[in-house]
PDB file of C-alpha atoms in Angstrom:
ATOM      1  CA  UNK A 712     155.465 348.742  69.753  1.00  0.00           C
ATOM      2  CA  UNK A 713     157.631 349.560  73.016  1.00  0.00           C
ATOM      3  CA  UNK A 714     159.789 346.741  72.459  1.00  0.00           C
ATOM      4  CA  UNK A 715     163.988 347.810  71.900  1.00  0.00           C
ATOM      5  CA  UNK A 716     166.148 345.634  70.543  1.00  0.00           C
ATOM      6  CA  UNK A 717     168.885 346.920  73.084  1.00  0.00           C
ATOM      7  CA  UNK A 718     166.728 345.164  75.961  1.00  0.00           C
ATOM      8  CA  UNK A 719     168.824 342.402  77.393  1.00  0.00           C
ATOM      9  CA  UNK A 720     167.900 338.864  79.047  1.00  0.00           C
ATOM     10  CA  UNK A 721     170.000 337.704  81.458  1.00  0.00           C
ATOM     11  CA  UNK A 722     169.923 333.737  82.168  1.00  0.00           C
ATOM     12  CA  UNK A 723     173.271 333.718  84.111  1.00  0.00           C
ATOM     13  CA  UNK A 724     174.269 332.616  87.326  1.00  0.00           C
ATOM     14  CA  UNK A 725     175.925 334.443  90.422  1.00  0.00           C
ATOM     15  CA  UNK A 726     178.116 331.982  90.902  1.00  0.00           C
ATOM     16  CA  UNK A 727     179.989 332.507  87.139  1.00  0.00           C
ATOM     17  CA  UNK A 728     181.658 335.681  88.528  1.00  0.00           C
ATOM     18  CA  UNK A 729     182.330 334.692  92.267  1.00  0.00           C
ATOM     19  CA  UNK A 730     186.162 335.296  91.700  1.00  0.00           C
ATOM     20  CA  UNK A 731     184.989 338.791  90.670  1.00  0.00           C
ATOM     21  CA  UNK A 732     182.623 339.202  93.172  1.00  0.00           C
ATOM     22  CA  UNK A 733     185.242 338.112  96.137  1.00  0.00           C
ATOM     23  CA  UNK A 734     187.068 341.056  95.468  1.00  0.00           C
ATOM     24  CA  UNK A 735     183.969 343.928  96.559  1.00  0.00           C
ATOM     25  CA  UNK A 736     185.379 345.765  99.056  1.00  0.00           C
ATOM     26  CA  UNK A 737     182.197 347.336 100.132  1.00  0.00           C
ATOM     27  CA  UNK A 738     182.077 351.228 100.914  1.00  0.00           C
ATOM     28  CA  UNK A 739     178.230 351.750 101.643  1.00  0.00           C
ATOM     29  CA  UNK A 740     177.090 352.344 105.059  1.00  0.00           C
ATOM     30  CA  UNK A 741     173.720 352.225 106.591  1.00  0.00           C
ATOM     31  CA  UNK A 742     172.779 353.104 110.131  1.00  0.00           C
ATOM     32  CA  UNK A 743     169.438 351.817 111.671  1.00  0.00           C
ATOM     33  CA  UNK A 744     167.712 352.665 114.826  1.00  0.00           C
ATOM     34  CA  UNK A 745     165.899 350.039 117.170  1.00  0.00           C
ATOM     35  CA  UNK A 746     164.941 350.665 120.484  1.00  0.00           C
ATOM     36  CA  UNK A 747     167.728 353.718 121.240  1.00  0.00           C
ATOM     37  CA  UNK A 748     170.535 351.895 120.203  1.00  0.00           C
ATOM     38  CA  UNK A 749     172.060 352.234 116.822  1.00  0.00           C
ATOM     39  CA  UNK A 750     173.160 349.778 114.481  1.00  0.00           C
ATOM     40  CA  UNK A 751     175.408 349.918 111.363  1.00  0.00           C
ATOM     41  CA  UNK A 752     176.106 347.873 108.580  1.00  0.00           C
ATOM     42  CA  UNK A 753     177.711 347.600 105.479  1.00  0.00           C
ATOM     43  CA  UNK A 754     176.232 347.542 101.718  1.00  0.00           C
ATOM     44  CA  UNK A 755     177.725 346.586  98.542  1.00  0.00           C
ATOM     45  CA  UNK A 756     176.975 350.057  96.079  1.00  0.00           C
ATOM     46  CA  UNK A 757     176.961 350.653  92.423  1.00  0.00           C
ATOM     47  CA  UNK A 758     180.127 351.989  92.798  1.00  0.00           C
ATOM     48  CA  UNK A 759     181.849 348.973  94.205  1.00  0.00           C
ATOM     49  CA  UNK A 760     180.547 346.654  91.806  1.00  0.00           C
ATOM     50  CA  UNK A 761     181.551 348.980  89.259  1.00  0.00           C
ATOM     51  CA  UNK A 762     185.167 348.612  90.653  1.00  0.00           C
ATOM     52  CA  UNK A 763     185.552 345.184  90.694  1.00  0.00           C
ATOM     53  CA  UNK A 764     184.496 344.586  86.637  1.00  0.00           C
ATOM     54  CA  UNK A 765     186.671 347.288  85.836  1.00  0.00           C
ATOM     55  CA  UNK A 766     189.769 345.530  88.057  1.00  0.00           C
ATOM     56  CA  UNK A 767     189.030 342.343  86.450  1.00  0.00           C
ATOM     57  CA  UNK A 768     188.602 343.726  82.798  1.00  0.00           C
ATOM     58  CA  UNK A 769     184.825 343.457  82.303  1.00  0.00           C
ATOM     59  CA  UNK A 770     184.426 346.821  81.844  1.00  0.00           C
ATOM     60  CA  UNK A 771     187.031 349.102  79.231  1.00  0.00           C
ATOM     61  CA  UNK A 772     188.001 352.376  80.534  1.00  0.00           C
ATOM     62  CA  UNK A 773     185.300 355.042  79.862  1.00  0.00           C
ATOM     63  CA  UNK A 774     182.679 352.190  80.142  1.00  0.00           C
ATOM     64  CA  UNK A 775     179.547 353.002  82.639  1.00  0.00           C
ATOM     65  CA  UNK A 776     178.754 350.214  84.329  1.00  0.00           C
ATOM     66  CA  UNK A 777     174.869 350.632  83.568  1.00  0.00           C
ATOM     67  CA  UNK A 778     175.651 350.693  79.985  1.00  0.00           C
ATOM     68  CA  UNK A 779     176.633 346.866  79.751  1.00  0.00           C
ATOM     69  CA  UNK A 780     173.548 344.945  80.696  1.00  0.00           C
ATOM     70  CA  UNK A 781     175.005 341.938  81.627  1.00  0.00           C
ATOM     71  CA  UNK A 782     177.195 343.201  84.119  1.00  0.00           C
ATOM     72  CA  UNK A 783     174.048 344.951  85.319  1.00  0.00           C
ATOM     73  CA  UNK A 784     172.109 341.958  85.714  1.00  0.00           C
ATOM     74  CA  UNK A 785     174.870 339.794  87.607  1.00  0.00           C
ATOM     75  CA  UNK A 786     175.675 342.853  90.256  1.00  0.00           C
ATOM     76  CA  UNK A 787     172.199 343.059  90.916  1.00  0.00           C
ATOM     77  CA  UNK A 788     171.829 339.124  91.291  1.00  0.00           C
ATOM     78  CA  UNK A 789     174.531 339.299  93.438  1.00  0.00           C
ATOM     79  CA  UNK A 790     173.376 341.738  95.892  1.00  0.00           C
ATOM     80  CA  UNK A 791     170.159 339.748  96.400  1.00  0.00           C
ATOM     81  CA  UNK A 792     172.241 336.543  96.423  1.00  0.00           C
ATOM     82  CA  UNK A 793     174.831 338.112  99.374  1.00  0.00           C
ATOM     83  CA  UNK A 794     171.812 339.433 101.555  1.00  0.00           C
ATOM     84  CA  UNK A 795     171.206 342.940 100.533  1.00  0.00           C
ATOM     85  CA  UNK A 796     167.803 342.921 100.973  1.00  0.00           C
ATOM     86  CA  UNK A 797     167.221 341.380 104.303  1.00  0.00           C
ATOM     87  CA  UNK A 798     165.536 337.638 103.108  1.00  0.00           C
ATOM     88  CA  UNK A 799     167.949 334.982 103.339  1.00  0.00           C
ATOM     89  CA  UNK A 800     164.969 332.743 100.920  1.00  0.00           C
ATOM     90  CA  UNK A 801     165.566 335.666  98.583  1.00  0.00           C
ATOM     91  CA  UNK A 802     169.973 335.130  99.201  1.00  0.00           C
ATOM     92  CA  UNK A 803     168.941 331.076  98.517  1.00  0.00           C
ATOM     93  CA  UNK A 804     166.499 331.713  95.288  1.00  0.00           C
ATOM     94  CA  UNK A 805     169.053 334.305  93.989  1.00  0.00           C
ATOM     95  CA  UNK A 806     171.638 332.007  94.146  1.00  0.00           C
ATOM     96  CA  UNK A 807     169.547 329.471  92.292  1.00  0.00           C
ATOM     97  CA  UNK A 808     167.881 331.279  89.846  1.00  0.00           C
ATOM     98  CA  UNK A 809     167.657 328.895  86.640  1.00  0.00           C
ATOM     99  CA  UNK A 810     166.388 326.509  89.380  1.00  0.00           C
ATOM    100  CA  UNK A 811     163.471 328.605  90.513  1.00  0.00           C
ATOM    101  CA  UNK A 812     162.698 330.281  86.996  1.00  0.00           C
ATOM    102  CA  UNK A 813     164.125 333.997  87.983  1.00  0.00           C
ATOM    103  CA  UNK A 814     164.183 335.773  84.727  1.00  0.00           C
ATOM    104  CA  UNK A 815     165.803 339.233  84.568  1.00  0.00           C
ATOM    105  CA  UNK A 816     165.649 341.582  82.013  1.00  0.00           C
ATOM    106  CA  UNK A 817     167.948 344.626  81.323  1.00  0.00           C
ATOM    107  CA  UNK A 818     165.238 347.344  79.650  1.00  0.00           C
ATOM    108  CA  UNK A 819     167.471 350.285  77.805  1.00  0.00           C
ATOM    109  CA  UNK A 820     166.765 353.517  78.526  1.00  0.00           C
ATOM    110  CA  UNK A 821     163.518 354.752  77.122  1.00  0.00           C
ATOM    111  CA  UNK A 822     163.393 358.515  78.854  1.00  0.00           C
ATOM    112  CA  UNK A 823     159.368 359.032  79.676  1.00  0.00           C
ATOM    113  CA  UNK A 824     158.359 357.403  82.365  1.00  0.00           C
ATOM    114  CA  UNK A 825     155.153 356.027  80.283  1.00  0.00           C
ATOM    115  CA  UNK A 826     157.623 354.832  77.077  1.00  0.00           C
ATOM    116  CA  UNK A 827     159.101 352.760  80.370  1.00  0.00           C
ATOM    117  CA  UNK A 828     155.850 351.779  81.765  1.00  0.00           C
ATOM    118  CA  UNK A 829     154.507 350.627  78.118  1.00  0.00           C
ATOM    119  CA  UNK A 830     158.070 348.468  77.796  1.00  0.00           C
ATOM    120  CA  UNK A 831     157.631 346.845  80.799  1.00  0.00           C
ATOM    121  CA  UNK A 832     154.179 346.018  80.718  1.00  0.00           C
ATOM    122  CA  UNK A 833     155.091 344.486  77.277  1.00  0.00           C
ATOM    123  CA  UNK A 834     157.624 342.324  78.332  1.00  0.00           C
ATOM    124  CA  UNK A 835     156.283 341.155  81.724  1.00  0.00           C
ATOM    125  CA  UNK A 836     153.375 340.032  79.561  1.00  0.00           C
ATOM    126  CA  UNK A 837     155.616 338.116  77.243  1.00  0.00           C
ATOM    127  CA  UNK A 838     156.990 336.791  80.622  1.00  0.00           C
ATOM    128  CA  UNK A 839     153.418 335.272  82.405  1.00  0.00           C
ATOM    129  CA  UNK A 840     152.484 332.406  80.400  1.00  0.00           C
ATOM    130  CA  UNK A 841     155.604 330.205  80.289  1.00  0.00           C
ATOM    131  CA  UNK A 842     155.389 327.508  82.728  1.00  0.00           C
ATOM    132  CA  UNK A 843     158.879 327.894  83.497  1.00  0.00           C
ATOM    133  CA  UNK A 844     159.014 331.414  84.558  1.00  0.00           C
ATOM    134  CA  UNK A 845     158.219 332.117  87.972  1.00  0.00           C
ATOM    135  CA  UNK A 846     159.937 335.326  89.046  1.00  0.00           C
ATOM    136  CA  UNK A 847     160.523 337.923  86.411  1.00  0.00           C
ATOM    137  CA  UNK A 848     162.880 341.174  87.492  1.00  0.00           C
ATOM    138  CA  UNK A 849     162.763 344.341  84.812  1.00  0.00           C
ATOM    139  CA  UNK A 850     165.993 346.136  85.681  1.00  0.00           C
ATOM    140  CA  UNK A 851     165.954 349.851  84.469  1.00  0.00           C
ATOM    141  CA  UNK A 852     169.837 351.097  85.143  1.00  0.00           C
ATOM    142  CA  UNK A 853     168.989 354.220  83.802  1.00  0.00           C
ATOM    143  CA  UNK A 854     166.156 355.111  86.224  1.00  0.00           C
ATOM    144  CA  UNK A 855     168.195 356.396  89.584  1.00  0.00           C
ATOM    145  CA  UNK A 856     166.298 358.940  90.847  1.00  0.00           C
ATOM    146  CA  UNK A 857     163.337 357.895  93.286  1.00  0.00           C
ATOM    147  CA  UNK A 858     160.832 360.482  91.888  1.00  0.00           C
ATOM    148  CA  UNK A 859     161.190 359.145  88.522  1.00  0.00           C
ATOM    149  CA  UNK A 860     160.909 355.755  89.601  1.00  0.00           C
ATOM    150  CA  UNK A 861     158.024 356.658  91.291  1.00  0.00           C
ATOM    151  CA  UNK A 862     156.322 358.158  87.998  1.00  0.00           C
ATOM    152  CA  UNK A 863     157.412 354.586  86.174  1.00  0.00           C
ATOM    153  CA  UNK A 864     155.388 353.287  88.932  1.00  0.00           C
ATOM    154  CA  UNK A 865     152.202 355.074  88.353  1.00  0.00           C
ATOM    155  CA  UNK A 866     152.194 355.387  85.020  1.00  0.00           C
ATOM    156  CA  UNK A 867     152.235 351.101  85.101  1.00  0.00           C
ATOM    157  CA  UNK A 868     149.122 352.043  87.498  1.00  0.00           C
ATOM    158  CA  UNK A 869     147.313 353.636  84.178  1.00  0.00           C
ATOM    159  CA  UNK A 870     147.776 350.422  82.569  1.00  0.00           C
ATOM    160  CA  UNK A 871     144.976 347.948  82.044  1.00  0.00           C
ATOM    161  CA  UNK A 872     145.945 344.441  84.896  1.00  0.00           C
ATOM    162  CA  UNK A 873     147.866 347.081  87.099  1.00  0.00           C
ATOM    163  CA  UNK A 874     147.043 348.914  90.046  1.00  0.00           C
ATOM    164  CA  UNK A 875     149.042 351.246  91.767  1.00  0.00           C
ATOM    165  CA  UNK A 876     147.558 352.203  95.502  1.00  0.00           C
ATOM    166  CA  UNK A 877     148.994 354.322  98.583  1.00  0.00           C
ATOM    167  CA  UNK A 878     150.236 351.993 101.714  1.00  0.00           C
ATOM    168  CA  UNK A 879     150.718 354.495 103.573  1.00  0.00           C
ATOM    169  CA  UNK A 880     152.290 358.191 104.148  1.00  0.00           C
ATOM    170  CA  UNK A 881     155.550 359.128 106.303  1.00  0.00           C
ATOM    171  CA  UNK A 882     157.469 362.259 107.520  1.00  0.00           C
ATOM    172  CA  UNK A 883     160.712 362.283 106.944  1.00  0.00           C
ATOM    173  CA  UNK A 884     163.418 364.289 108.929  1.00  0.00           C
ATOM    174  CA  UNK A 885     165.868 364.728 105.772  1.00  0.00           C
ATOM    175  CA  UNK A 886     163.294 364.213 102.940  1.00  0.00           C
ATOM    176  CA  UNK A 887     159.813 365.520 104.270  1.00  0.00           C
ATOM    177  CA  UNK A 888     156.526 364.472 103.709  1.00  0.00           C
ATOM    178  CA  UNK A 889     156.722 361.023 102.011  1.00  0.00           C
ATOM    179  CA  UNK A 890     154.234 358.507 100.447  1.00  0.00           C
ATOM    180  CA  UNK A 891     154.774 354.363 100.283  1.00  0.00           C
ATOM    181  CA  UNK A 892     153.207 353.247  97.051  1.00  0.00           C
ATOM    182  CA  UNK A 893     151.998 349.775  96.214  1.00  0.00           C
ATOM    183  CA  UNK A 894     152.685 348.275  92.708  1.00  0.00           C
ATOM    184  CA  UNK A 895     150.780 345.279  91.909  1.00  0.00           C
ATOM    185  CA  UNK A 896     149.725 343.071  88.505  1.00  0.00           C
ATOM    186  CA  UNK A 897     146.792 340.732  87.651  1.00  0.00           C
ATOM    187  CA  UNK A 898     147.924 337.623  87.129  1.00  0.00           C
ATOM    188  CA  UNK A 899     146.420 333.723  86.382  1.00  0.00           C
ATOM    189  CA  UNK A 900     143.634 332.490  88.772  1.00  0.00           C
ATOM    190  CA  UNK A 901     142.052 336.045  89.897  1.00  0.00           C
ATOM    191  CA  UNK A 902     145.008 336.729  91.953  1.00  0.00           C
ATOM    192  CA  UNK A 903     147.217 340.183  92.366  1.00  0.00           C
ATOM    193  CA  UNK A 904     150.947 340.080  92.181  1.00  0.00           C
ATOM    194  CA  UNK A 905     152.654 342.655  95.112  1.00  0.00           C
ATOM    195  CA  UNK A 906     155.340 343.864  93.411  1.00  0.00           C
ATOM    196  CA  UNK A 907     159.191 344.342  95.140  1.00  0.00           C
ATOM    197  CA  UNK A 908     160.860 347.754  94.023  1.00  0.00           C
ATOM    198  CA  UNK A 909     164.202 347.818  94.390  1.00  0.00           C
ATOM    199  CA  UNK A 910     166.527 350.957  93.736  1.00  0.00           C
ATOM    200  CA  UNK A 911     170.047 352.750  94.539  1.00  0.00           C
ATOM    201  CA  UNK A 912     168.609 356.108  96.931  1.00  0.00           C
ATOM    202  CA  UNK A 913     166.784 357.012  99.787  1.00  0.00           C
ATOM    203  CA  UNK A 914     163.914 357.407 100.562  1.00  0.00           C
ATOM    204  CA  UNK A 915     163.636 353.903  99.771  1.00  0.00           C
ATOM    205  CA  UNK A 916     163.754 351.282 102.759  1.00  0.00           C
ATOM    206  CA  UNK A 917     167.451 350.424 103.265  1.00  0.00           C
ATOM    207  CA  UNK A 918     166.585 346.496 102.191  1.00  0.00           C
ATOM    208  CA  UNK A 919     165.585 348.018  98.679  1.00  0.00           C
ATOM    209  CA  UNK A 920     168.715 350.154  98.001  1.00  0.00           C
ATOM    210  CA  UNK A 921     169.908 348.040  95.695  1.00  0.00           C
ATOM    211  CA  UNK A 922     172.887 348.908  93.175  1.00  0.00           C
ATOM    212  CA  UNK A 923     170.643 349.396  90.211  1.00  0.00           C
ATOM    213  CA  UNK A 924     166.321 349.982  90.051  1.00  0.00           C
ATOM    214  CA  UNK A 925     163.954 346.852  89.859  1.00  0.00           C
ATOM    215  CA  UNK A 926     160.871 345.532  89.554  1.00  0.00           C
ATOM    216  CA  UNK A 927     160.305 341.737  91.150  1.00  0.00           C
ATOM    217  CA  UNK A 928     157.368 340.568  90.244  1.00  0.00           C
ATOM    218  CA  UNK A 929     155.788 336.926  91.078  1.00  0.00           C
ATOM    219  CA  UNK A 930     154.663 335.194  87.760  1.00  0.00           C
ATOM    220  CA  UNK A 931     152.696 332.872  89.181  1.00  0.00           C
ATOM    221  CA  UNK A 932     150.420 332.304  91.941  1.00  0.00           C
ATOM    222  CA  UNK A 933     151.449 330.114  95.030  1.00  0.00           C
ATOM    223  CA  UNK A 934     151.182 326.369  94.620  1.00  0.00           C
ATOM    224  CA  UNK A 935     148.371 326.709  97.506  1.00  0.00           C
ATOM    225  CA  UNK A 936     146.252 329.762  96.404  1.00  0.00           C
ATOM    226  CA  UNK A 937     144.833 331.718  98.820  1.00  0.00           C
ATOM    227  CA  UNK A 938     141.366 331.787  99.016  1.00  0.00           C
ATOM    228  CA  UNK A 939     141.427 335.207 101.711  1.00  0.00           C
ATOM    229  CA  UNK A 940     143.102 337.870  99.910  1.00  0.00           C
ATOM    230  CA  UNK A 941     144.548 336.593  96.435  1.00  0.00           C
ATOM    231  CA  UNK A 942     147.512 338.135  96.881  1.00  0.00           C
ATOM    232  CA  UNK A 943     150.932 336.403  95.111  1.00  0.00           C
ATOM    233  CA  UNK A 944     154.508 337.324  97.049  1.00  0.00           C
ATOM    234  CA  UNK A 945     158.031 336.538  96.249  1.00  0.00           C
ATOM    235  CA  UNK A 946     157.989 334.105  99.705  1.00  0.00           C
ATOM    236  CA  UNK A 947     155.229 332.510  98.497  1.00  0.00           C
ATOM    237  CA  UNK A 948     157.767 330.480  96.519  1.00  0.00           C
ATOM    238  CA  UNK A 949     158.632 327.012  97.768  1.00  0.00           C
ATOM    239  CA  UNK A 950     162.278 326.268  98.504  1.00  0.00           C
ATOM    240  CA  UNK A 951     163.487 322.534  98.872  1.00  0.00           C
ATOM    241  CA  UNK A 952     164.858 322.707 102.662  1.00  0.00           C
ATOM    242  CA  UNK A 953     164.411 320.910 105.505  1.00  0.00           C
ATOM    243  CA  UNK A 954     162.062 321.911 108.451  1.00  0.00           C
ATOM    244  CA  UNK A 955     164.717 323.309 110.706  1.00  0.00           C
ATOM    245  CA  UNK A 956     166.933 324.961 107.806  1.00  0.00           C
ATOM    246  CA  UNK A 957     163.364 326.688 107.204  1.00  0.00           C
ATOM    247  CA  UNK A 958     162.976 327.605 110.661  1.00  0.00           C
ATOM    248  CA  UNK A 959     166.717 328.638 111.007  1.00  0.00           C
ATOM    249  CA  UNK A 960     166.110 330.705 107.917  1.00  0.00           C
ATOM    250  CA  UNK A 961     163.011 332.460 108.795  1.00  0.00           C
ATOM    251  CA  UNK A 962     164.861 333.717 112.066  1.00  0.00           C
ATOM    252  CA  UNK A 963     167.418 335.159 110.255  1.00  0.00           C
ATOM    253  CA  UNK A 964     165.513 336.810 107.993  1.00  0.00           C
ATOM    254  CA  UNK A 965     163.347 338.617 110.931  1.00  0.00           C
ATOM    255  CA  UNK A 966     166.682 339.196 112.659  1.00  0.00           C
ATOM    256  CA  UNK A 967     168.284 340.694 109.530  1.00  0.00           C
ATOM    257  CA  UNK A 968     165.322 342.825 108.702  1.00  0.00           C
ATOM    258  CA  UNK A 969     164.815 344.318 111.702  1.00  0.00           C
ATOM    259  CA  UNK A 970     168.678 345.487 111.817  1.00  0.00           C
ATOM    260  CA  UNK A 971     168.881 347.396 108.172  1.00  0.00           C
ATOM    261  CA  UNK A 972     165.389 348.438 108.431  1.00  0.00           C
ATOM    262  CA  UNK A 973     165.156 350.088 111.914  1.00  0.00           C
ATOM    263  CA  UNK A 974     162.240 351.620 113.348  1.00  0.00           C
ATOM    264  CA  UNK A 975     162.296 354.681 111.014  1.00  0.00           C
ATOM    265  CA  UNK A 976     162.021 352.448 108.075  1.00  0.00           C
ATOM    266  CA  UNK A 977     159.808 349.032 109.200  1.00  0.00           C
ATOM    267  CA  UNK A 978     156.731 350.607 107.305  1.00  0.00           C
ATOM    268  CA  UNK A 979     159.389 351.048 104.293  1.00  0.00           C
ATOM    269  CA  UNK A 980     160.231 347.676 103.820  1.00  0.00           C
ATOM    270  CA  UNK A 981     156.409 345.580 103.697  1.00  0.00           C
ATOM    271  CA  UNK A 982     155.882 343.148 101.298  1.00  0.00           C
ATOM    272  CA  UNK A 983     153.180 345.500  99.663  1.00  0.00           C
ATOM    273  CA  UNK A 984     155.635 348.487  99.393  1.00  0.00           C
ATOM    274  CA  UNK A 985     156.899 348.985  95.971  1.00  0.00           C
ATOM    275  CA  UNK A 986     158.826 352.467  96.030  1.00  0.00           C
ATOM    276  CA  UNK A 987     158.672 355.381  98.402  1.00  0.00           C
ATOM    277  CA  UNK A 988     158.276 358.898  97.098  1.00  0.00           C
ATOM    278  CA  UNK A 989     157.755 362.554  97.896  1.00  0.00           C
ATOM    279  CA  UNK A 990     154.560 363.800  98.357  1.00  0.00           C
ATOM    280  CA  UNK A 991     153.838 366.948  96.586  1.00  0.00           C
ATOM    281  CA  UNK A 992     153.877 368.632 100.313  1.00  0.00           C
ATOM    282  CA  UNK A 993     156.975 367.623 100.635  1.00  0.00           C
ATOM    283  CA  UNK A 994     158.717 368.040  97.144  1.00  0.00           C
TER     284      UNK A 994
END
């Protein structure tokens, strides 16, 4: 059995710590490229979150920040919530997450990447069938580096109802030879959930540098399957707005993208992207 009874389920809400989260000065800075001109923008790190629970006395002194679970989960909330990744749907369902049956769980640190694939295979599975689960997110605070991440990836692709596939291959100027890896999951009515990787380094797309690593994985499939490609997505899922906030929403999003991803990282940041990784040419 891969299950730990250090693994942690998080059914908070962002909005709980707001006075804590007011306080983020944030220190991480991205710069994107489109079209010549350069663009940069601010990030909220690790670090800063760190910071803040320690300021307000969430965390004692000598206490890691990944080592308390539920801070973990809440930073991480936040940073979708606030617009980290790029999707304001993503900043709306974030902020709503009992609403829209986001589930995270904290996974402790297991060490091989297959003891890490076999615990999150377990619980995702555990995760499926309930009606009212419709996102599930497997945080793994201990996982930081992007090649290890990448071997938690494709050792979930060994796994019977995954499938891990290659989306394409990049050179990069400061990391070399890269490869964009596709994590997805068999789920109800013959379709395939993409899953979102999420993590705290490069080379991943700057809308997945989150403060901690995560996989966000659609439980269910949309309320209108497709009948092309089967495919499930996180913006598959229906929010309760009117037509124009939808529209207004959807142009942000694009407009937001486009500035923290760039042209160096557009391929980066598809839906169908999971994690980006050396090749062995380039490690």
């Amino acid at each position: 059995m891969s299950r730990h009874t250090d693994d942690y389920r998080w059914d908070g809400e962002v909005a709980s710590l707001e006075y804590v989260f007011a306080r983020i000065d944030r220190s991480g800075r991205y710069r994107s490229l489109i079209d010549g001109v350069e663009r940069e923008f601010a990030v909220t790190t690790s670090t800063d979150y760190e910071k803040v629970f320690r300021a307000s006395g969430h965390l004692k002194a000598g206490e890691a920040l990944r080592s308390a679970p539920e801070l973990v989960a809440a930073a991480q909330a936040h940073w979708h919530a606030e617009g980290g990744n790029g999707c304001r749907f993503a900043m709306y369902l974030s902020e709503n997450r009992r609403a829209f049956g986001w589930e995270s769980w904290v996974l402790a640190e297991r060490g091989d990447p297959v003891a890490y694939a076999l615990a999150v295979d377990e619980r995702v599975r555990a995760c499926l069938e309930p009606a009212e689960v419709d996102v599930i997110s497997i945080l793994l605070p201990h996982v930081e580096d992007p090649g290890r991440f990448g071997d938690v990836v494709r050792a979930l692709g060994d796994l019977e109802s995954w499938n891990v596939s290659t989306q394409g291959e990049e050179t990069d100027a400061s990391h070399g030879d890269l490869q964009l890896l596709g994590l997805s999951l068999a789920i109800e009515l013959e379709h395939w959930s993409e899953v979102l990787g999420f993590g705290p380094a490069a080379p991943l797309a700057y809308t997945r540098r989150a403060p901690f690593t995560e996989l966000a994985i659609r439980a269910k499939p949309p309320k209108r399957p497709r009948v092309s490609n089967h495919r499930a997505y996180m913006a598959d899922i229906e929010v309760d707005v009117d037509r124009d906030t939808m529209a207004a929403w959807w142009r942000e999003t694009e407009q937001r993208r486009a500035e923290r991803l760039g042209d160096e990282h557009d391929a980066r940041g598809k839906a169908r992207v999971t994690t980006v990784v050396q090749n062995e040419a380039g490690a």
